[in-house]
mmCIF file with all atom_site columns, C-alpha atoms and ligand atoms in Angstrom:
data_model
loop_
_atom_site.group_PDB
_atom_site.id
_atom_site.type_symbol
_atom_site.label_atom_id
_atom_site.label_alt_id
_atom_site.label_comp_id
_atom_site.label_asym_id
_atom_site.label_entity_id
_atom_site.label_seq_id
_atom_site.pdbx_PDB_ins_code
_atom_site.Cartn_x
_atom_site.Cartn_y
_atom_site.Cartn_z
_atom_site.occupancy
_atom_site.B_iso_or_equiv
_atom_site.pdbx_formal_charge
_atom_site.auth_seq_id
_atom_site.auth_comp_id
_atom_site.auth_asym_id
_atom_site.auth_atom_id
_atom_site.pdbx_PDB_model_num
ATOM   1   C  CA  . MET A 1 1   ? 49.595 -16.141 -52.976 1.00 44.00 ? 1   MET A CA  1
ATOM   2   C  CA  . ALA A 1 2   ? 51.621 -16.167 -49.791 1.00 47.00 ? 2   ALA A CA  1
ATOM   3   C  CA  . THR A 1 3   ? 51.193 -13.203 -47.518 1.00 48.00 ? 3   THR A CA  1
ATOM   4   C  CA  . ARG A 1 4   ? 54.232 -11.597 -45.980 1.00 47.00 ? 4   ARG A CA  1
ATOM   5   C  CA  . GLY A 1 5   ? 54.416 -12.733 -42.388 1.00 49.00 ? 5   GLY A CA  1
ATOM   6   C  CA  . PHE A 1 6   ? 56.661 -11.693 -39.541 1.00 52.00 ? 6   PHE A CA  1
ATOM   7   C  CA  . GLY A 1 7   ? 60.165 -11.099 -40.898 1.00 54.00 ? 7   GLY A CA  1
ATOM   8   C  CA  . GLY A 1 8   ? 59.031 -11.485 -44.493 1.00 58.00 ? 8   GLY A CA  1
ATOM   9   C  CA  . ARG A 1 9   ? 58.529 -14.615 -46.549 1.00 67.00 ? 9   ARG A CA  1
ATOM   10  C  CA  . ARG A 1 10  ? 61.574 -16.789 -47.074 1.00 79.00 ? 10  ARG A CA  1
ATOM   11  C  CA  . THR A 1 11  ? 61.979 -17.811 -50.700 1.00 86.00 ? 11  THR A CA  1
ATOM   12  C  CA  . PRO A 1 12  ? 64.189 -20.838 -51.471 1.00 88.00 ? 12  PRO A CA  1
ATOM   13  C  CA  . ALA A 1 13  ? 66.771 -18.474 -53.014 1.00 89.00 ? 13  ALA A CA  1
ATOM   14  C  CA  . ASP A 1 14  ? 66.748 -16.273 -49.904 1.00 91.00 ? 14  ASP A CA  1
ATOM   15  C  CA  . VAL A 1 15  ? 67.262 -19.295 -47.652 1.00 93.00 ? 15  VAL A CA  1
ATOM   16  C  CA  . ALA A 1 16  ? 70.036 -20.713 -49.874 1.00 94.00 ? 16  ALA A CA  1
ATOM   17  C  CA  . SER A 1 17  ? 71.915 -17.407 -49.843 1.00 96.00 ? 17  SER A CA  1
ATOM   18  C  CA  . ARG A 1 18  ? 71.966 -17.474 -46.045 1.00 97.00 ? 18  ARG A CA  1
ATOM   19  C  CA  . ILE A 1 19  ? 73.383 -21.013 -45.661 1.00 97.00 ? 19  ILE A CA  1
ATOM   20  C  CA  . PRO A 1 20  ? 77.214 -21.062 -45.666 1.00 98.00 ? 20  PRO A CA  1
ATOM   21  C  CA  . PRO A 1 21  ? 79.104 -23.737 -47.640 1.00 97.00 ? 21  PRO A CA  1
ATOM   22  C  CA  . GLY A 1 22  ? 78.917 -27.235 -46.143 1.00 97.00 ? 22  GLY A CA  1
ATOM   23  C  CA  . GLN A 1 23  ? 75.961 -26.315 -43.918 1.00 97.00 ? 23  GLN A CA  1
ATOM   24  C  CA  . ALA A 1 24  ? 72.331 -27.488 -43.938 1.00 97.00 ? 24  ALA A CA  1
ATOM   25  C  CA  . LEU A 1 25  ? 69.213 -25.824 -42.576 1.00 97.00 ? 25  LEU A CA  1
ATOM   26  C  CA  . THR A 1 26  ? 67.712 -27.101 -39.326 1.00 95.00 ? 26  THR A CA  1
ATOM   27  C  CA  . THR A 1 27  ? 64.416 -26.077 -37.770 1.00 92.00 ? 27  THR A CA  1
ATOM   28  C  CA  . GLY A 1 28  ? 65.229 -27.726 -34.424 1.00 95.00 ? 28  GLY A CA  1
ATOM   29  C  CA  . PHE A 1 29  ? 67.728 -26.403 -31.927 1.00 97.00 ? 29  PHE A CA  1
ATOM   30  C  CA  . PRO A 1 30  ? 70.357 -29.102 -31.247 1.00 96.00 ? 30  PRO A CA  1
ATOM   31  C  CA  . VAL A 1 31  ? 72.191 -29.054 -27.911 1.00 97.00 ? 31  VAL A CA  1
ATOM   32  C  CA  . LEU A 1 32  ? 75.976 -29.462 -28.086 1.00 95.00 ? 32  LEU A CA  1
ATOM   33  C  CA  . SER A 1 33  ? 78.004 -29.476 -24.892 1.00 96.00 ? 33  SER A CA  1
ATOM   34  C  CA  . ALA A 1 34  ? 81.411 -30.939 -24.063 1.00 95.00 ? 34  ALA A CA  1
ATOM   35  C  CA  . GLY A 1 35  ? 80.120 -32.120 -20.662 1.00 96.00 ? 35  GLY A CA  1
ATOM   36  C  CA  . PRO A 1 36  ? 77.072 -32.039 -18.391 1.00 97.00 ? 36  PRO A CA  1
ATOM   37  C  CA  . THR A 1 37  ? 75.008 -28.862 -18.016 1.00 98.00 ? 37  THR A CA  1
ATOM   38  C  CA  . PRO A 1 38  ? 76.243 -26.958 -14.948 1.00 97.00 ? 38  PRO A CA  1
ATOM   39  C  CA  . ARG A 1 39  ? 73.440 -25.711 -12.692 1.00 94.00 ? 39  ARG A CA  1
ATOM   40  C  CA  . VAL A 1 40  ? 74.289 -22.204 -11.561 1.00 93.00 ? 40  VAL A CA  1
ATOM   41  C  CA  . LYS A 1 41  ? 71.935 -20.750 -8.957  1.00 96.00 ? 41  LYS A CA  1
ATOM   42  C  CA  . LEU A 1 42  ? 71.110 -17.111 -9.656  1.00 98.00 ? 42  LEU A CA  1
ATOM   43  C  CA  . ALA A 1 43  ? 72.089 -16.183 -6.077  1.00 98.00 ? 43  ALA A CA  1
ATOM   44  C  CA  . GLU A 1 44  ? 75.558 -17.610 -6.765  1.00 97.00 ? 44  GLU A CA  1
ATOM   45  C  CA  . TRP A 1 45  ? 75.863 -16.390 -10.347 1.00 98.00 ? 45  TRP A CA  1
ATOM   46  C  CA  . SER A 1 46  ? 78.375 -13.683 -11.170 1.00 98.00 ? 46  SER A CA  1
ATOM   47  C  CA  . PHE A 1 47  ? 79.998 -12.241 -14.246 1.00 98.00 ? 47  PHE A CA  1
ATOM   48  C  CA  . THR A 1 48  ? 83.602 -11.025 -14.133 1.00 98.00 ? 48  THR A CA  1
ATOM   49  C  CA  . LEU A 1 49  ? 85.347 -8.768  -16.617 1.00 98.00 ? 49  LEU A CA  1
ATOM   50  C  CA  . LYS A 1 50  ? 89.106 -9.259  -16.481 1.00 98.00 ? 50  LYS A CA  1
ATOM   51  C  CA  . VAL A 1 51  ? 91.992 -7.564  -18.233 1.00 98.00 ? 51  VAL A CA  1
ATOM   52  C  CA  . GLY A 1 52  ? 94.770 -10.136 -18.321 1.00 98.00 ? 52  GLY A CA  1
ATOM   53  C  CA  . PRO A 1 53  ? 94.816 -11.744 -14.865 1.00 97.00 ? 53  PRO A CA  1
ATOM   54  C  CA  . ARG A 1 54  ? 93.180 -8.735  -13.153 1.00 98.00 ? 54  ARG A CA  1
ATOM   55  C  CA  . PRO A 1 55  ? 89.441 -8.805  -12.337 1.00 98.00 ? 55  PRO A CA  1
ATOM   56  C  CA  . LEU A 1 56  ? 88.192 -5.262  -13.001 1.00 97.00 ? 56  LEU A CA  1
ATOM   57  C  CA  . VAL A 1 57  ? 84.412 -5.468  -12.641 1.00 98.00 ? 57  VAL A CA  1
ATOM   58  C  CA  . LYS A 1 58  ? 82.179 -8.152  -11.143 1.00 98.00 ? 58  LYS A CA  1
ATOM   59  C  CA  . TRP A 1 59  ? 78.390 -8.091  -11.493 1.00 98.00 ? 59  TRP A CA  1
ATOM   60  C  CA  . ASP A 1 60  ? 75.947 -10.218 -9.547  1.00 98.00 ? 60  ASP A CA  1
ATOM   61  C  CA  . TRP A 1 61  ? 72.697 -11.355 -11.202 1.00 98.00 ? 61  TRP A CA  1
ATOM   62  C  CA  . ASP A 1 62  ? 70.644 -8.306  -10.181 1.00 98.00 ? 62  ASP A CA  1
ATOM   63  C  CA  . ALA A 1 63  ? 73.338 -5.821  -11.196 1.00 98.00 ? 63  ALA A CA  1
ATOM   64  C  CA  . PHE A 1 64  ? 73.829 -7.582  -14.526 1.00 98.00 ? 64  PHE A CA  1
ATOM   65  C  CA  . ASN A 1 65  ? 70.098 -7.509  -15.202 1.00 98.00 ? 65  ASN A CA  1
ATOM   66  C  CA  . ALA A 1 66  ? 70.060 -3.759  -14.606 1.00 98.00 ? 66  ALA A CA  1
ATOM   67  C  CA  . LEU A 1 67  ? 72.330 -3.266  -17.649 1.00 98.00 ? 67  LEU A CA  1
ATOM   68  C  CA  . PRO A 1 68  ? 70.745 -2.052  -20.916 1.00 98.00 ? 68  PRO A CA  1
ATOM   69  C  CA  . ARG A 1 69  ? 68.981 -4.784  -22.940 1.00 98.00 ? 69  ARG A CA  1
ATOM   70  C  CA  . THR A 1 70  ? 68.985 -5.307  -26.687 1.00 98.00 ? 70  THR A CA  1
ATOM   71  C  CA  . ARG A 1 71  ? 66.925 -7.747  -28.779 1.00 98.00 ? 71  ARG A CA  1
ATOM   72  C  CA  . ILE A 1 72  ? 68.427 -9.141  -31.996 1.00 98.00 ? 72  ILE A CA  1
ATOM   73  C  CA  . THR A 1 73  ? 67.502 -11.676 -34.681 1.00 98.00 ? 73  THR A CA  1
ATOM   74  C  CA  . ARG A 1 74  ? 70.412 -13.543 -36.262 1.00 98.00 ? 74  ARG A CA  1
ATOM   75  C  CA  . ASP A 1 75  ? 71.301 -16.688 -38.229 1.00 98.00 ? 75  ASP A CA  1
ATOM   76  C  CA  . ILE A 1 76  ? 73.577 -19.154 -36.389 1.00 98.00 ? 76  ILE A CA  1
ATOM   77  C  CA  . HIS A 1 77  ? 75.938 -21.800 -37.796 1.00 98.00 ? 77  HIS A CA  1
ATOM   78  C  CA  . CYS A 1 78  ? 77.351 -24.810 -35.936 1.00 98.00 ? 78  CYS A CA  1
ATOM   79  C  CA  . VAL A 1 79  ? 80.546 -26.471 -37.148 1.00 97.00 ? 79  VAL A CA  1
ATOM   80  C  CA  . THR A 1 80  ? 78.712 -29.834 -36.975 1.00 96.00 ? 80  THR A CA  1
ATOM   81  C  CA  . THR A 1 81  ? 76.973 -28.500 -40.176 1.00 97.00 ? 81  THR A CA  1
ATOM   82  C  CA  . TRP A 1 82  ? 73.607 -27.210 -38.991 1.00 97.00 ? 82  TRP A CA  1
ATOM   83  C  CA  . SER A 1 83  ? 72.480 -23.639 -39.543 1.00 98.00 ? 83  SER A CA  1
ATOM   84  C  CA  . LYS A 1 84  ? 69.403 -22.037 -38.017 1.00 98.00 ? 84  LYS A CA  1
ATOM   85  C  CA  . LEU A 1 85  ? 67.828 -18.870 -39.391 1.00 97.00 ? 85  LEU A CA  1
ATOM   86  C  CA  . ASP A 1 86  ? 66.259 -15.902 -37.609 1.00 97.00 ? 86  ASP A CA  1
ATOM   87  C  CA  . THR A 1 87  ? 67.089 -16.891 -34.038 1.00 98.00 ? 87  THR A CA  1
ATOM   88  C  CA  . ASP A 1 88  ? 65.756 -14.338 -31.567 1.00 98.00 ? 88  ASP A CA  1
ATOM   89  C  CA  . TRP A 1 89  ? 67.862 -13.275 -28.557 1.00 98.00 ? 89  TRP A CA  1
ATOM   90  C  CA  . GLU A 1 90  ? 67.835 -10.628 -25.867 1.00 98.00 ? 90  GLU A CA  1
ATOM   91  C  CA  . GLY A 1 91  ? 70.739 -9.584  -23.703 1.00 98.00 ? 91  GLY A CA  1
ATOM   92  C  CA  . VAL A 1 92  ? 73.493 -7.100  -23.018 1.00 99.00 ? 92  VAL A CA  1
ATOM   93  C  CA  . THR A 1 93  ? 75.645 -6.107  -25.981 1.00 98.00 ? 93  THR A CA  1
ATOM   94  C  CA  . ILE A 1 94  ? 79.388 -6.176  -25.384 1.00 98.00 ? 94  ILE A CA  1
ATOM   95  C  CA  . ASP A 1 95  ? 79.356 -2.449  -26.270 1.00 98.00 ? 95  ASP A CA  1
ATOM   96  C  CA  . ASP A 1 96  ? 76.994 -1.775  -23.357 1.00 98.00 ? 96  ASP A CA  1
ATOM   97  C  CA  . LEU A 1 97  ? 78.980 -4.065  -21.076 1.00 98.00 ? 97  LEU A CA  1
ATOM   98  C  CA  . LEU A 1 98  ? 82.236 -2.234  -21.865 1.00 98.00 ? 98  LEU A CA  1
ATOM   99  C  CA  . ALA A 1 99  ? 80.543 1.145   -21.382 1.00 98.00 ? 99  ALA A CA  1
ATOM   100 C  CA  . ALA A 1 100 ? 79.221 0.036   -17.983 1.00 98.00 ? 100 ALA A CA  1
ATOM   101 C  CA  . ALA A 1 101 ? 82.783 -0.978  -17.066 1.00 98.00 ? 101 ALA A CA  1
ATOM   102 C  CA  . GLY A 1 102 ? 84.041 2.471   -18.097 1.00 97.00 ? 102 GLY A CA  1
ATOM   103 C  CA  . PHE A 1 103 ? 85.688 1.512   -21.394 1.00 97.00 ? 103 PHE A CA  1
ATOM   104 C  CA  . ALA A 1 104 ? 85.129 3.503   -24.595 1.00 95.00 ? 104 ALA A CA  1
ATOM   105 C  CA  . ALA A 1 105 ? 86.787 0.661   -26.563 1.00 97.00 ? 105 ALA A CA  1
ATOM   106 C  CA  . PRO A 1 106 ? 88.056 -2.861  -25.821 1.00 98.00 ? 106 PRO A CA  1
ATOM   107 C  CA  . PRO A 1 107 ? 91.195 -2.616  -23.632 1.00 98.00 ? 107 PRO A CA  1
ATOM   108 C  CA  . THR A 1 108 ? 93.076 -5.361  -25.574 1.00 98.00 ? 108 THR A CA  1
ATOM   109 C  CA  . PRO A 1 109 ? 92.812 -6.899  -29.092 1.00 98.00 ? 109 PRO A CA  1
ATOM   110 C  CA  . PHE A 1 110 ? 91.569 -10.352 -27.988 1.00 99.00 ? 110 PHE A CA  1
ATOM   111 C  CA  . VAL A 1 111 ? 89.120 -11.955 -25.593 1.00 99.00 ? 111 VAL A CA  1
ATOM   112 C  CA  . LEU A 1 112 ? 88.943 -15.339 -23.921 1.00 98.00 ? 112 LEU A CA  1
ATOM   113 C  CA  . ALA A 1 113 ? 85.357 -16.153 -22.903 1.00 99.00 ? 113 ALA A CA  1
ATOM   114 C  CA  . HIS A 1 114 ? 84.978 -18.466 -19.891 1.00 98.00 ? 114 HIS A CA  1
ATOM   115 C  CA  . GLY A 1 115 ? 82.129 -20.785 -18.902 1.00 98.00 ? 115 GLY A CA  1
ATOM   116 C  CA  . PHE A 1 116 ? 81.160 -22.172 -15.479 1.00 98.00 ? 116 PHE A CA  1
ATOM   117 C  CA  . ASP A 1 117 ? 81.887 -25.662 -16.877 1.00 98.00 ? 117 ASP A CA  1
ATOM   118 C  CA  . GLY A 1 118 ? 85.540 -24.766 -17.468 1.00 98.00 ? 118 GLY A CA  1
ATOM   119 C  CA  . TYR A 1 119 ? 84.972 -24.176 -21.199 1.00 98.00 ? 119 TYR A CA  1
ATOM   120 C  CA  . SER A 1 120 ? 86.749 -21.314 -22.904 1.00 98.00 ? 120 SER A CA  1
ATOM   121 C  CA  . THR A 1 121 ? 86.918 -19.875 -26.408 1.00 98.00 ? 121 THR A CA  1
ATOM   122 C  CA  . ASN A 1 122 ? 88.879 -17.040 -28.016 1.00 98.00 ? 122 ASN A CA  1
ATOM   123 C  CA  . VAL A 1 123 ? 87.473 -14.211 -30.142 1.00 99.00 ? 123 VAL A CA  1
ATOM   124 C  CA  . PRO A 1 124 ? 89.068 -10.996 -31.442 1.00 99.00 ? 124 PRO A CA  1
ATOM   125 C  CA  . SER A 1 125 ? 87.711 -7.994  -29.540 1.00 99.00 ? 125 SER A CA  1
ATOM   126 C  CA  . ALA A 1 126 ? 86.688 -6.363  -32.827 1.00 98.00 ? 126 ALA A CA  1
ATOM   127 C  CA  . ASP A 1 127 ? 84.229 -9.222  -33.402 1.00 98.00 ? 127 ASP A CA  1
ATOM   128 C  CA  . LEU A 1 128 ? 82.437 -8.510  -30.123 1.00 98.00 ? 128 LEU A CA  1
ATOM   129 C  CA  . VAL A 1 129 ? 81.752 -4.777  -30.534 1.00 98.00 ? 129 VAL A CA  1
ATOM   130 C  CA  . GLY A 1 130 ? 79.664 -2.696  -32.954 1.00 98.00 ? 130 GLY A CA  1
ATOM   131 C  CA  . GLY A 1 131 ? 76.505 -4.624  -32.067 1.00 98.00 ? 131 GLY A CA  1
ATOM   132 C  CA  . LYS A 1 132 ? 77.948 -7.914  -33.343 1.00 98.00 ? 132 LYS A CA  1
ATOM   133 C  CA  . ALA A 1 133 ? 77.805 -9.846  -30.061 1.00 98.00 ? 133 ALA A CA  1
ATOM   134 C  CA  . MET A 1 134 ? 76.023 -9.974  -26.714 1.00 99.00 ? 134 MET A CA  1
ATOM   135 C  CA  . VAL A 1 135 ? 75.709 -11.762 -23.430 1.00 99.00 ? 135 VAL A CA  1
ATOM   136 C  CA  . ALA A 1 136 ? 72.343 -13.388 -24.121 1.00 99.00 ? 136 ALA A CA  1
ATOM   137 C  CA  . LEU A 1 137 ? 69.905 -13.849 -21.242 1.00 98.00 ? 137 LEU A CA  1
ATOM   138 C  CA  . SER A 1 138 ? 66.844 -14.903 -23.194 1.00 98.00 ? 138 SER A CA  1
ATOM   139 C  CA  . TYR A 1 139 ? 65.966 -16.838 -26.328 1.00 98.00 ? 139 TYR A CA  1
ATOM   140 C  CA  . ASP A 1 140 ? 62.637 -16.634 -28.176 1.00 98.00 ? 140 ASP A CA  1
ATOM   141 C  CA  . GLY A 1 141 ? 61.243 -14.336 -25.495 1.00 98.00 ? 141 GLY A CA  1
ATOM   142 C  CA  . ALA A 1 142 ? 61.916 -16.679 -22.553 1.00 98.00 ? 142 ALA A CA  1
ATOM   143 C  CA  . PRO A 1 143 ? 64.823 -16.988 -20.100 1.00 98.00 ? 143 PRO A CA  1
ATOM   144 C  CA  . LEU A 1 144 ? 67.652 -18.937 -21.697 1.00 98.00 ? 144 LEU A CA  1
ATOM   145 C  CA  . ALA A 1 145 ? 67.228 -22.687 -21.040 1.00 98.00 ? 145 ALA A CA  1
ATOM   146 C  CA  . PRO A 1 146 ? 70.020 -24.379 -19.033 1.00 98.00 ? 146 PRO A CA  1
ATOM   147 C  CA  . ASP A 1 147 ? 70.971 -26.719 -21.905 1.00 98.00 ? 147 ASP A CA  1
ATOM   148 C  CA  . HIS A 1 148 ? 71.410 -23.719 -24.225 1.00 98.00 ? 148 HIS A CA  1
ATOM   149 C  CA  . GLY A 1 149 ? 73.668 -21.892 -21.771 1.00 98.00 ? 149 GLY A CA  1
ATOM   150 C  CA  . GLY A 1 150 ? 71.324 -20.294 -19.241 1.00 98.00 ? 150 GLY A CA  1
ATOM   151 C  CA  . PRO A 1 151 ? 71.421 -18.177 -17.168 1.00 98.00 ? 151 PRO A CA  1
ATOM   152 C  CA  . ALA A 1 152 ? 73.696 -16.343 -19.655 1.00 98.00 ? 152 ALA A CA  1
ATOM   153 C  CA  . ARG A 1 153 ? 75.742 -17.197 -22.727 1.00 98.00 ? 153 ARG A CA  1
ATOM   154 C  CA  . LEU A 1 154 ? 77.960 -15.366 -25.133 1.00 99.00 ? 154 LEU A CA  1
ATOM   155 C  CA  . LEU A 1 155 ? 76.384 -14.939 -28.579 1.00 99.00 ? 155 LEU A CA  1
ATOM   156 C  CA  . VAL A 1 156 ? 78.717 -14.268 -31.526 1.00 99.00 ? 156 VAL A CA  1
ATOM   157 C  CA  . PRO A 1 157 ? 76.400 -15.290 -34.354 1.00 98.00 ? 157 PRO A CA  1
ATOM   158 C  CA  . HIS A 1 158 ? 78.692 -14.452 -37.284 1.00 98.00 ? 158 HIS A CA  1
ATOM   159 C  CA  . LEU A 1 159 ? 81.270 -17.051 -36.141 1.00 98.00 ? 159 LEU A CA  1
ATOM   160 C  CA  . TYR A 1 160 ? 80.751 -20.812 -35.769 1.00 98.00 ? 160 TYR A CA  1
ATOM   161 C  CA  . PHE A 1 161 ? 78.591 -21.453 -32.732 1.00 98.00 ? 161 PHE A CA  1
ATOM   162 C  CA  . TRP A 1 162 ? 81.359 -23.012 -30.603 1.00 98.00 ? 162 TRP A CA  1
ATOM   163 C  CA  . LYS A 1 163 ? 82.536 -19.383 -30.130 1.00 98.00 ? 163 LYS A CA  1
ATOM   164 C  CA  . SER A 1 164 ? 79.244 -18.643 -28.337 1.00 98.00 ? 164 SER A CA  1
ATOM   165 C  CA  . ALA A 1 165 ? 80.300 -19.857 -24.875 1.00 98.00 ? 165 ALA A CA  1
ATOM   166 C  CA  . LYS A 1 166 ? 77.426 -21.169 -22.762 1.00 98.00 ? 166 LYS A CA  1
ATOM   167 C  CA  . TRP A 1 167 ? 77.099 -20.684 -18.968 1.00 98.00 ? 167 TRP A CA  1
ATOM   168 C  CA  . LEU A 1 168 ? 79.250 -17.606 -19.326 1.00 98.00 ? 168 LEU A CA  1
ATOM   169 C  CA  . SER A 1 169 ? 81.136 -16.641 -16.158 1.00 98.00 ? 169 SER A CA  1
ATOM   170 C  CA  . GLY A 1 170 ? 83.142 -13.808 -17.632 1.00 98.00 ? 170 GLY A CA  1
ATOM   171 C  CA  . LEU A 1 171 ? 85.197 -12.250 -20.389 1.00 99.00 ? 171 LEU A CA  1
ATOM   172 C  CA  . GLN A 1 172 ? 88.955 -11.956 -20.110 1.00 99.00 ? 172 GLN A CA  1
ATOM   173 C  CA  . PHE A 1 173 ? 90.600 -9.352  -22.333 1.00 98.00 ? 173 PHE A CA  1
ATOM   174 C  CA  . THR A 1 174 ? 94.006 -10.581 -23.514 1.00 98.00 ? 174 THR A CA  1
ATOM   175 C  CA  . GLU A 1 175 ? 96.893 -9.022  -25.435 1.00 98.00 ? 175 GLU A CA  1
ATOM   176 C  CA  . THR A 1 176 ? 97.475 -12.181 -27.500 1.00 98.00 ? 176 THR A CA  1
ATOM   177 C  CA  . ASP A 1 177 ? 95.114 -14.611 -29.235 1.00 98.00 ? 177 ASP A CA  1
ATOM   178 C  CA  . THR A 1 178 ? 94.924 -17.483 -26.735 1.00 98.00 ? 178 THR A CA  1
ATOM   179 C  CA  . ALA A 1 179 ? 93.403 -20.814 -27.840 1.00 98.00 ? 179 ALA A CA  1
ATOM   180 C  CA  . GLY A 1 180 ? 90.358 -22.003 -25.861 1.00 98.00 ? 180 GLY A CA  1
ATOM   181 C  CA  . PHE A 1 181 ? 88.864 -25.471 -25.306 1.00 98.00 ? 181 PHE A CA  1
ATOM   182 C  CA  . TRP A 1 182 ? 88.096 -26.469 -28.913 1.00 98.00 ? 182 TRP A CA  1
ATOM   183 C  CA  . GLU A 1 183 ? 90.872 -24.354 -30.427 1.00 98.00 ? 183 GLU A CA  1
ATOM   184 C  CA  . LEU A 1 184 ? 93.385 -26.403 -28.369 1.00 98.00 ? 184 LEU A CA  1
ATOM   185 C  CA  . ARG A 1 185 ? 91.740 -29.552 -29.797 1.00 98.00 ? 185 ARG A CA  1
ATOM   186 C  CA  . GLY A 1 186 ? 92.139 -28.690 -33.485 1.00 98.00 ? 186 GLY A CA  1
ATOM   187 C  CA  . TYR A 1 187 ? 89.423 -26.163 -34.237 1.00 98.00 ? 187 TYR A CA  1
ATOM   188 C  CA  . HIS A 1 188 ? 90.125 -22.907 -36.045 1.00 98.00 ? 188 HIS A CA  1
ATOM   189 C  CA  . MET A 1 189 ? 91.333 -19.861 -34.109 1.00 98.00 ? 189 MET A CA  1
ATOM   190 C  CA  . TYR A 1 190 ? 88.777 -17.574 -35.835 1.00 98.00 ? 190 TYR A CA  1
ATOM   191 C  CA  . GLY A 1 191 ? 85.945 -19.753 -37.196 1.00 98.00 ? 191 GLY A CA  1
ATOM   192 C  CA  . ASP A 1 192 ? 84.245 -17.821 -40.012 1.00 98.00 ? 192 ASP A CA  1
ATOM   193 C  CA  . PRO A 1 193 ? 81.463 -20.065 -41.401 1.00 98.00 ? 193 PRO A CA  1
ATOM   194 C  CA  . TRP A 1 194 ? 81.484 -18.239 -44.764 1.00 98.00 ? 194 TRP A CA  1
ATOM   195 C  CA  . ARG A 1 195 ? 85.156 -19.179 -45.249 1.00 98.00 ? 195 ARG A CA  1
ATOM   196 C  CA  . GLU A 1 196 ? 84.605 -22.684 -43.767 1.00 98.00 ? 196 GLU A CA  1
ATOM   197 C  CA  . GLN A 1 197 ? 87.219 -22.125 -41.078 1.00 98.00 ? 197 GLN A CA  1
ATOM   198 C  CA  . ARG A 1 198 ? 86.431 -25.349 -39.231 1.00 98.00 ? 198 ARG A CA  1
ATOM   199 C  CA  . TYR A 1 199 ? 89.828 -26.824 -38.418 1.00 97.00 ? 199 TYR A CA  1
ATOM   200 C  CA  . HIS A 1 200 ? 93.128 -25.304 -37.372 1.00 96.00 ? 200 HIS A CA  1
ATOM   201 C  CA  . ASP A 1 201 ? 94.760 -25.404 -40.829 1.00 94.00 ? 201 ASP A CA  1
ATOM   202 C  CA  . ASP A 1 202 ? 91.752 -24.125 -42.830 1.00 94.00 ? 202 ASP A CA  1
ATOM   203 C  CA  . LEU A 1 203 ? 92.729 -20.777 -44.404 1.00 92.00 ? 203 LEU A CA  1
HETATM 204 N  N1  . MTE B 2 .   ? 80.460 -23.459 -21.785 1.00 89.25 ? 301 MTE B N1  1
HETATM 205 C  C1  . MTE B 2 .   ? 80.298 -24.108 -22.939 1.00 89.25 ? 301 MTE B C1  1
HETATM 206 N  N2  . MTE B 2 .   ? 79.913 -23.410 -24.026 1.00 89.25 ? 301 MTE B N2  1
HETATM 207 C  C2  . MTE B 2 .   ? 79.740 -24.022 -25.203 1.00 89.25 ? 301 MTE B C2  1
HETATM 208 C  C3  . MTE B 2 .   ? 79.955 -25.408 -25.345 1.00 89.25 ? 301 MTE B C3  1
HETATM 209 C  C4  . MTE B 2 .   ? 80.349 -26.130 -24.183 1.00 89.25 ? 301 MTE B C4  1
HETATM 210 O  O1  . MTE B 2 .   ? 80.555 -27.362 -24.206 1.00 89.25 ? 301 MTE B O1  1
HETATM 211 N  N3  . MTE B 2 .   ? 80.507 -25.447 -23.004 1.00 89.25 ? 301 MTE B N3  1
HETATM 212 N  N4  . MTE B 2 .   ? 79.791 -25.997 -26.601 1.00 89.25 ? 301 MTE B N4  1
HETATM 213 C  C5  . MTE B 2 .   ? 79.929 -25.118 -27.752 1.00 89.25 ? 301 MTE B C5  1
HETATM 214 C  C6  . MTE B 2 .   ? 79.543 -25.718 -29.008 1.00 89.25 ? 301 MTE B C6  1
HETATM 215 S  S1  . MTE B 2 .   ? 80.648 -26.793 -29.731 1.00 89.25 ? 301 MTE B S1  1
HETATM 216 C  C7  . MTE B 2 .   ? 78.403 -25.330 -29.667 1.00 89.25 ? 301 MTE B C7  1
HETATM 217 S  S2  . MTE B 2 .   ? 78.056 -25.872 -31.220 1.00 89.25 ? 301 MTE B S2  1
HETATM 218 C  C8  . MTE B 2 .   ? 77.400 -24.474 -29.018 1.00 89.25 ? 301 MTE B C8  1
HETATM 219 C  C9  . MTE B 2 .   ? 76.096 -25.215 -28.941 1.00 89.25 ? 301 MTE B C9  1
HETATM 220 O  O2  . MTE B 2 .   ? 75.108 -24.420 -28.342 1.00 89.25 ? 301 MTE B O2  1
HETATM 221 P  P1  . MTE B 2 .   ? 73.654 -25.030 -28.162 1.00 89.25 ? 301 MTE B P1  1
HETATM 222 O  O3  . MTE B 2 .   ? 73.804 -26.261 -27.290 1.00 89.25 ? 301 MTE B O3  1
HETATM 223 O  O4  . MTE B 2 .   ? 72.843 -23.968 -27.530 1.00 89.25 ? 301 MTE B O4  1
HETATM 224 O  O5  . MTE B 2 .   ? 73.159 -25.392 -29.530 1.00 89.25 ? 301 MTE B O5  1
HETATM 225 O  O6  . MTE B 2 .   ? 77.783 -24.081 -27.713 1.00 89.25 ? 301 MTE B O6  1
HETATM 226 C  C10 . MTE B 2 .   ? 79.151 -23.823 -27.565 1.00 89.25 ? 301 MTE B C10 1
HETATM 227 N  N5  . MTE B 2 .   ? 79.356 -23.269 -26.266 1.00 89.25 ? 301 MTE B N5  1
HETATM 228 MO MO1 . MO  B 3 .   ? 79.887 -27.126 -31.964 1.00 89.25 ? 302 MO  B MO1 1
#
């Protein structure tokens, strides 16, 4: 008899029900980046919240680390067909970030997330609030590794993982849905793994 461990025992049926169509389970943690890993010194790190072109709030590393922290466990799904279950993250939820900036709700319907490497990706604001997304600062109880987006990355686990921008430099709230790096190169504007929204024309 198996004993129930941390998080409960995973039966084959439980695992299968958590793997979206066209995906396969991985136990590793592949690294996928469009270019080299940027090295951002914590003394030079900052996070900017913009509304349209206007920077509204800028946090340095210490100020950002003083924001409320939340720990979550989520499944993640990469468009290159791997899925990873029960990944463990800690960071600042977008709800807490907005509250710290003085917003009771997102100021516009869409967001463009920006990385220090010049990467960007678009997400509807509704997909970032209600505890669904965070700026992750640690993974598996340790500071986020540079290759996985450290010092800080966006985590939007219910969308394909390209939406989880690494080396996050800020969030820009936009009135219209504006294609980011991969969306300009043929990937889907929304990217729901359960509907297999991989490429631009997928419904
Ligand atoms: N800034 C930035 N974020 C990025 C990328 C990137 O190239 N630059 N790649 C994206 C893609 S395509 C994926 S699948 C995930 C991979 O994250 P991982 O390397 O931690 O697995 O990061 C996403 N975030
Ligand atoms: Mo990806």
